[in-house]
Amino acid sequence: MSVSAEDEGLRIEIENGVAALTLDMPSTRNAFGSEVAAEFTQFFKDANTRQDVRSILIRSTGDRDFCLGGAASRKPTAPPRTTLDYRFVSTPHIEMFKAMWELERPVVSQVQGTVAGVGWLLALLADMVVAAKGSRWTHVFVRRGMIPHAGDSFYLPRIIPLHRLNEIALLGDTVTADTLSEWGLINRLVDREQLAETAIDLARRLAEQPTRGLGLAKRHYRRSLEADWSTMLREEMAGQALLTTSADRNEILAASAEGRKPLLTGD
């Protein structure tokens, strides 16, 4: 896919603790290349220590597509010269999804239209998924004679039950958000007209929570998919101890003792 100069790429807007990351690339149907992947990566890495970011909303423009996967670079370079070189083509997207997986801020994805290729990871690596009824998800790799890449083979087996994943990946059939909701992959399945309001309301609710606690909780859940029992208990104990020093934890205790609503800052 070629990239138009009229595409804005990735827009980042922050208001009241919610960082809205909007893919605006209509010429590629919101498929994105290495430059946009690098922008995502940098934001995710920075967000862990930004006081103004307490939750993240990932969305895209238009009704037709959420994200159709990867796209050509905005600054085309010479094609890889050998098969060995081609192994590294997806590195920018791999780095992006690694940063998203390790992110200690809660993430909501707002999904409409068609989802394909790496769009699956962009949607499903969020902590909560809000999808429009009837939105269409196509895993697509088998249709292109490819294997899943950009981290797909690591992340999706940790999110989707194996036999369901095999059906998606080996047949390449399109499924709807309604079906994914039945499989337990969608948090909020709503009419298209309610999508934006539902997603931003959820992101705002998350932004009002004790941010540090949420970050450690999601980190532990994801870490548990890779670590053993003793490692997780040690990390859990360390996390619990660290939170005793947080401003939000002490504010919650004080508010409880004084019979008032806590005023949380995310610190």
Coordinates of C-alpha atoms in Angstrom, one line a residue:
M1 CA 0.0 0.0 0.0
S2 CA 1.3 3.5 -0.8
V3 CA 1.1 6.2 1.8
S4 CA -0.5 9.6 1.0
A5 CA 1.0 12.9 2.1
E6 CA -2.5 13.8 3.3
D7 CA -2.5 11.1 5.9
E8 CA -1.8 12.5 9.4
G9 CA -0.3 9.3 10.7
L10 CA -0.6 9.0 14.4
R11 CA -2.3 11.8 16.4
I12 CA -1.8 12.0 20.1
E13 CA -4.1 14.1 22.3
I14 CA -4.0 14.1 26.1
E15 CA -6.9 15.4 28.2
N16 CA -7.7 14.8 31.9
G17 CA -5.3 11.9 32.1
V18 CA -6.5 10.1 29.0
A19 CA -4.1 9.9 26.1
A20 CA -6.1 9.3 22.8
L21 CA -3.9 7.7 20.1
T22 CA -5.6 8.0 16.8
L23 CA -4.5 6.3 13.6
D24 CA -5.4 8.6 10.7
M25 CA -4.2 7.0 7.5
P26 CA -7.2 6.7 5.2
S27 CA -5.1 6.1 2.1
T28 CA -3.8 2.8 3.6
R29 CA -7.1 2.0 5.4
N30 CA -5.2 2.7 8.7
A31 CA -2.4 0.2 7.9
F32 CA 0.8 1.6 9.2
G33 CA 4.5 1.3 8.5
S34 CA 7.7 1.5 10.5
E35 CA 7.6 5.2 11.2
V36 CA 4.2 5.1 12.8
A37 CA 5.2 1.9 14.7
A38 CA 8.2 3.8 16.1
E39 CA 6.0 6.7 17.2
F40 CA 3.8 4.2 19.1
T41 CA 6.8 2.6 20.6
Q42 CA 8.3 5.8 21.9
F43 CA 5.0 6.9 23.4
F44 CA 4.4 3.6 25.1
K45 CA 7.9 3.8 26.7
D46 CA 7.5 7.4 27.8
A47 CA 4.0 6.9 29.1
N48 CA 5.2 4.7 32.1
T49 CA 6.7 7.8 33.7
R50 CA 4.4 10.6 32.4
Q51 CA 2.2 12.1 35.2
D52 CA -0.3 13.4 32.6
V53 CA -1.0 10.0 31.2
R54 CA -3.1 7.7 33.4
S55 CA -4.9 5.7 30.7
I56 CA -4.6 5.2 26.9
L57 CA -7.3 5.0 24.3
I58 CA -6.3 3.5 20.9
R59 CA -8.6 4.3 18.0
S60 CA -8.7 5.1 14.3
T61 CA -10.6 7.4 12.0
G62 CA -13.4 6.5 9.6
D63 CA -16.1 3.8 9.7
R64 CA -14.6 1.5 7.2
D65 CA -11.5 0.2 9.0
F66 CA -9.8 0.0 12.4
C67 CA -6.4 -1.2 11.0
L68 CA -5.5 -3.3 8.0
G69 CA -2.1 -4.3 9.3
G70 CA 1.3 -3.1 8.0
A71 CA 1.9 -0.6 5.2
A72 CA 4.8 0.7 3.1
S73 CA 7.2 3.1 4.8
R74 CA 6.7 6.8 4.3
K75 CA 10.4 7.0 3.4
P76 CA 10.9 4.0 1.1
T77 CA 14.3 2.4 1.3
A78 CA 16.0 -0.2 -0.8
P79 CA 14.4 -3.6 -0.5
P80 CA 16.2 -6.3 1.6
R81 CA 19.0 -7.8 -0.5
T82 CA 18.8 -11.3 0.9
T83 CA 16.3 -13.7 2.5
L84 CA 18.3 -13.3 5.8
D85 CA 17.8 -9.5 5.6
Y86 CA 14.0 -10.0 5.2
R87 CA 13.8 -11.5 8.7
F88 CA 14.1 -7.9 10.1
V89 CA 11.4 -6.2 8.1
S90 CA 8.9 -6.5 11.0
T91 CA 11.3 -5.3 13.7
P92 CA 9.6 -1.9 14.2
H93 CA 6.3 -3.6 14.8
I94 CA 7.9 -6.2 17.1
E95 CA 9.4 -3.4 19.2
M96 CA 6.0 -1.6 19.3
F97 CA 4.1 -4.5 20.5
K98 CA 6.7 -5.4 23.1
A99 CA 6.5 -1.9 24.5
M100 CA 2.7 -2.2 24.5
W101 CA 2.8 -5.5 26.3
E102 CA 5.1 -4.1 29.0
L103 CA 3.2 -0.8 29.3
E104 CA 2.1 0.0 32.9
R105 CA -0.8 2.2 32.0
P106 CA -4.3 0.7 31.3
V107 CA -5.2 0.6 27.6
V108 CA -8.6 0.6 25.9
S109 CA -9.0 -0.2 22.2
Q110 CA -11.9 1.2 20.2
V111 CA -12.6 -1.0 17.2
Q112 CA -14.8 -0.5 14.2
G113 CA -14.9 -1.7 10.6
T114 CA -12.3 -4.2 9.4
V115 CA -9.4 -5.5 11.4
A116 CA -6.6 -7.4 9.7
G117 CA -2.9 -8.5 10.1
V118 CA -1.2 -6.7 13.0
G119 CA -4.4 -4.8 13.6
W120 CA -5.4 -7.9 15.7
L121 CA -2.5 -7.2 18.1
L122 CA -3.2 -3.4 18.2
A123 CA -6.7 -4.2 19.3
L124 CA -6.3 -7.3 21.5
L125 CA -3.1 -6.2 23.4
A126 CA -5.3 -3.5 25.0
D127 CA -6.5 -4.3 28.5
M128 CA -10.1 -3.7 27.5
V129 CA -11.6 -4.0 24.0
V130 CA -14.6 -2.0 22.9
A131 CA -15.9 -3.1 19.5
A132 CA -18.8 -2.2 17.3
K133 CA -21.3 -4.9 16.5
G134 CA -20.6 -6.5 13.1
S135 CA -17.0 -5.3 12.8
R136 CA -15.0 -7.8 10.7
W137 CA -11.7 -9.4 11.8
T138 CA -9.6 -11.3 9.3
H139 CA -6.3 -12.8 10.4
V140 CA -5.2 -12.6 6.7
F141 CA -1.6 -14.1 6.9
V142 CA -2.6 -17.5 5.4
R143 CA -4.4 -15.7 2.6
R144 CA -1.1 -14.0 1.7
G145 CA 1.0 -17.1 1.9
M146 CA 2.7 -15.8 5.0
I147 CA 3.0 -16.9 8.6
P148 CA 1.9 -14.7 11.5
H149 CA 4.6 -12.3 12.5
A150 CA 5.4 -9.1 14.5
G151 CA 5.0 -11.0 17.7
D152 CA 1.6 -12.5 16.7
S153 CA 2.8 -16.1 17.5
F154 CA 3.8 -15.1 21.0
Y155 CA 0.8 -12.9 22.0
L156 CA -2.3 -14.4 20.5
P157 CA -1.9 -17.9 22.1
R158 CA -1.9 -16.0 25.4
I159 CA -5.1 -14.3 24.5
I160 CA -7.2 -16.6 22.3
P161 CA -8.0 -20.3 23.2
L162 CA -5.8 -22.5 21.0
H163 CA -8.4 -24.2 18.9
R164 CA -10.2 -21.0 18.3
L165 CA -6.8 -19.5 17.3
N166 CA -6.1 -22.4 14.9
E167 CA -9.5 -21.8 13.2
I168 CA -8.7 -18.1 12.7
A169 CA -5.0 -18.5 11.7
L170 CA -5.2 -21.7 9.6
L171 CA -8.4 -21.1 7.7
G172 CA -8.2 -17.3 7.4
D173 CA -11.9 -17.0 7.7
T174 CA -13.4 -13.6 8.7
V175 CA -15.1 -13.5 12.0
T176 CA -17.2 -10.7 13.5
A177 CA -16.8 -8.9 16.8
D178 CA -20.0 -10.6 17.8
T179 CA -18.3 -14.0 17.6
L180 CA -15.2 -12.8 19.4
S181 CA -17.4 -11.5 22.1
E182 CA -18.9 -15.0 22.5
W183 CA -15.3 -16.3 22.8
G184 CA -14.7 -13.8 25.6
L185 CA -12.3 -11.5 23.7
I186 CA -14.5 -8.3 23.7
N187 CA -15.3 -6.3 26.9
R188 CA -18.0 -4.1 25.4
L189 CA -19.9 -5.0 22.3
V190 CA -22.0 -2.0 21.3
D191 CA -23.8 -0.4 18.3
R192 CA -21.5 1.7 16.1
E193 CA -23.2 4.9 17.3
Q194 CA -22.3 4.1 20.9
L195 CA -18.7 3.0 20.2
A196 CA -16.8 6.3 20.8
E197 CA -18.8 7.3 23.9
T198 CA -18.4 3.8 25.5
A199 CA -14.7 3.7 24.8
I200 CA -13.9 7.1 26.1
D201 CA -16.0 6.6 29.2
L202 CA -14.1 3.4 30.0
A203 CA -10.8 5.2 29.5
R204 CA -11.8 8.0 31.8
R205 CA -12.9 5.5 34.5
L206 CA -9.5 3.9 34.3
A207 CA -7.8 7.3 34.5
E208 CA -9.5 7.9 37.8
Q209 CA -8.2 4.8 39.4
P210 CA -4.9 4.5 41.4
T211 CA -2.6 4.4 38.3
R212 CA 0.4 2.8 39.9
G213 CA -1.7 0.0 41.3
L214 CA -3.3 -0.7 38.0
G215 CA 0.1 -0.7 36.3
L216 CA 1.6 -3.3 38.6
A217 CA -1.6 -5.4 38.5
K218 CA -1.5 -5.7 34.7
R219 CA 2.2 -6.2 34.7
H220 CA 1.8 -9.1 37.1
Y221 CA -1.0 -10.7 35.1
R222 CA 1.0 -10.6 31.9
R223 CA 4.2 -11.6 33.6
S224 CA 2.5 -14.7 35.0
L225 CA 2.0 -16.0 31.4
E226 CA 5.7 -16.4 31.2
A227 CA 7.0 -16.9 34.8
D228 CA 6.8 -19.7 37.3
W229 CA 4.9 -19.8 40.6
S230 CA 7.7 -18.7 42.9
T231 CA 8.8 -15.8 40.7
M232 CA 5.2 -14.5 40.6
L233 CA 4.8 -14.6 44.3
R234 CA 8.1 -12.7 44.8
E235 CA 7.1 -10.1 42.3
E236 CA 3.6 -9.8 43.9
M237 CA 5.2 -9.3 47.3
A238 CA 7.6 -6.7 46.0
G239 CA 4.8 -4.9 44.2
Q240 CA 2.6 -4.8 47.3
A241 CA 5.5 -3.3 49.3
L242 CA 6.2 -0.7 46.7
L243 CA 2.6 0.5 46.6
T244 CA 2.7 1.2 50.4
T245 CA 4.8 4.2 49.4
S246 CA 2.5 5.6 46.7
A247 CA 0.5 8.8 47.3
D248 CA -2.8 7.2 46.0
R249 CA -2.5 4.2 48.4
N250 CA -2.0 6.5 51.4
E251 CA -4.8 8.8 50.2
I252 CA -7.2 5.9 50.0
L253 CA -6.4 4.9 53.6
A254 CA -6.8 8.5 54.8
A255 CA -10.1 8.9 53.0
S256 CA -11.4 5.7 54.4
A257 CA -10.6 6.7 57.9
E258 CA -12.2 10.2 57.4
G259 CA -15.3 8.8 55.6
R260 CA -14.7 10.7 52.4
K261 CA -14.1 10.0 48.7
P262 CA -10.3 9.7 47.9
L263 CA -8.7 12.3 45.6
L264 CA -6.4 10.2 43.5
T265 CA -3.6 11.8 41.5
G266 CA -2.1 8.7 39.8
D267 CA 1.1 8.9 41.9

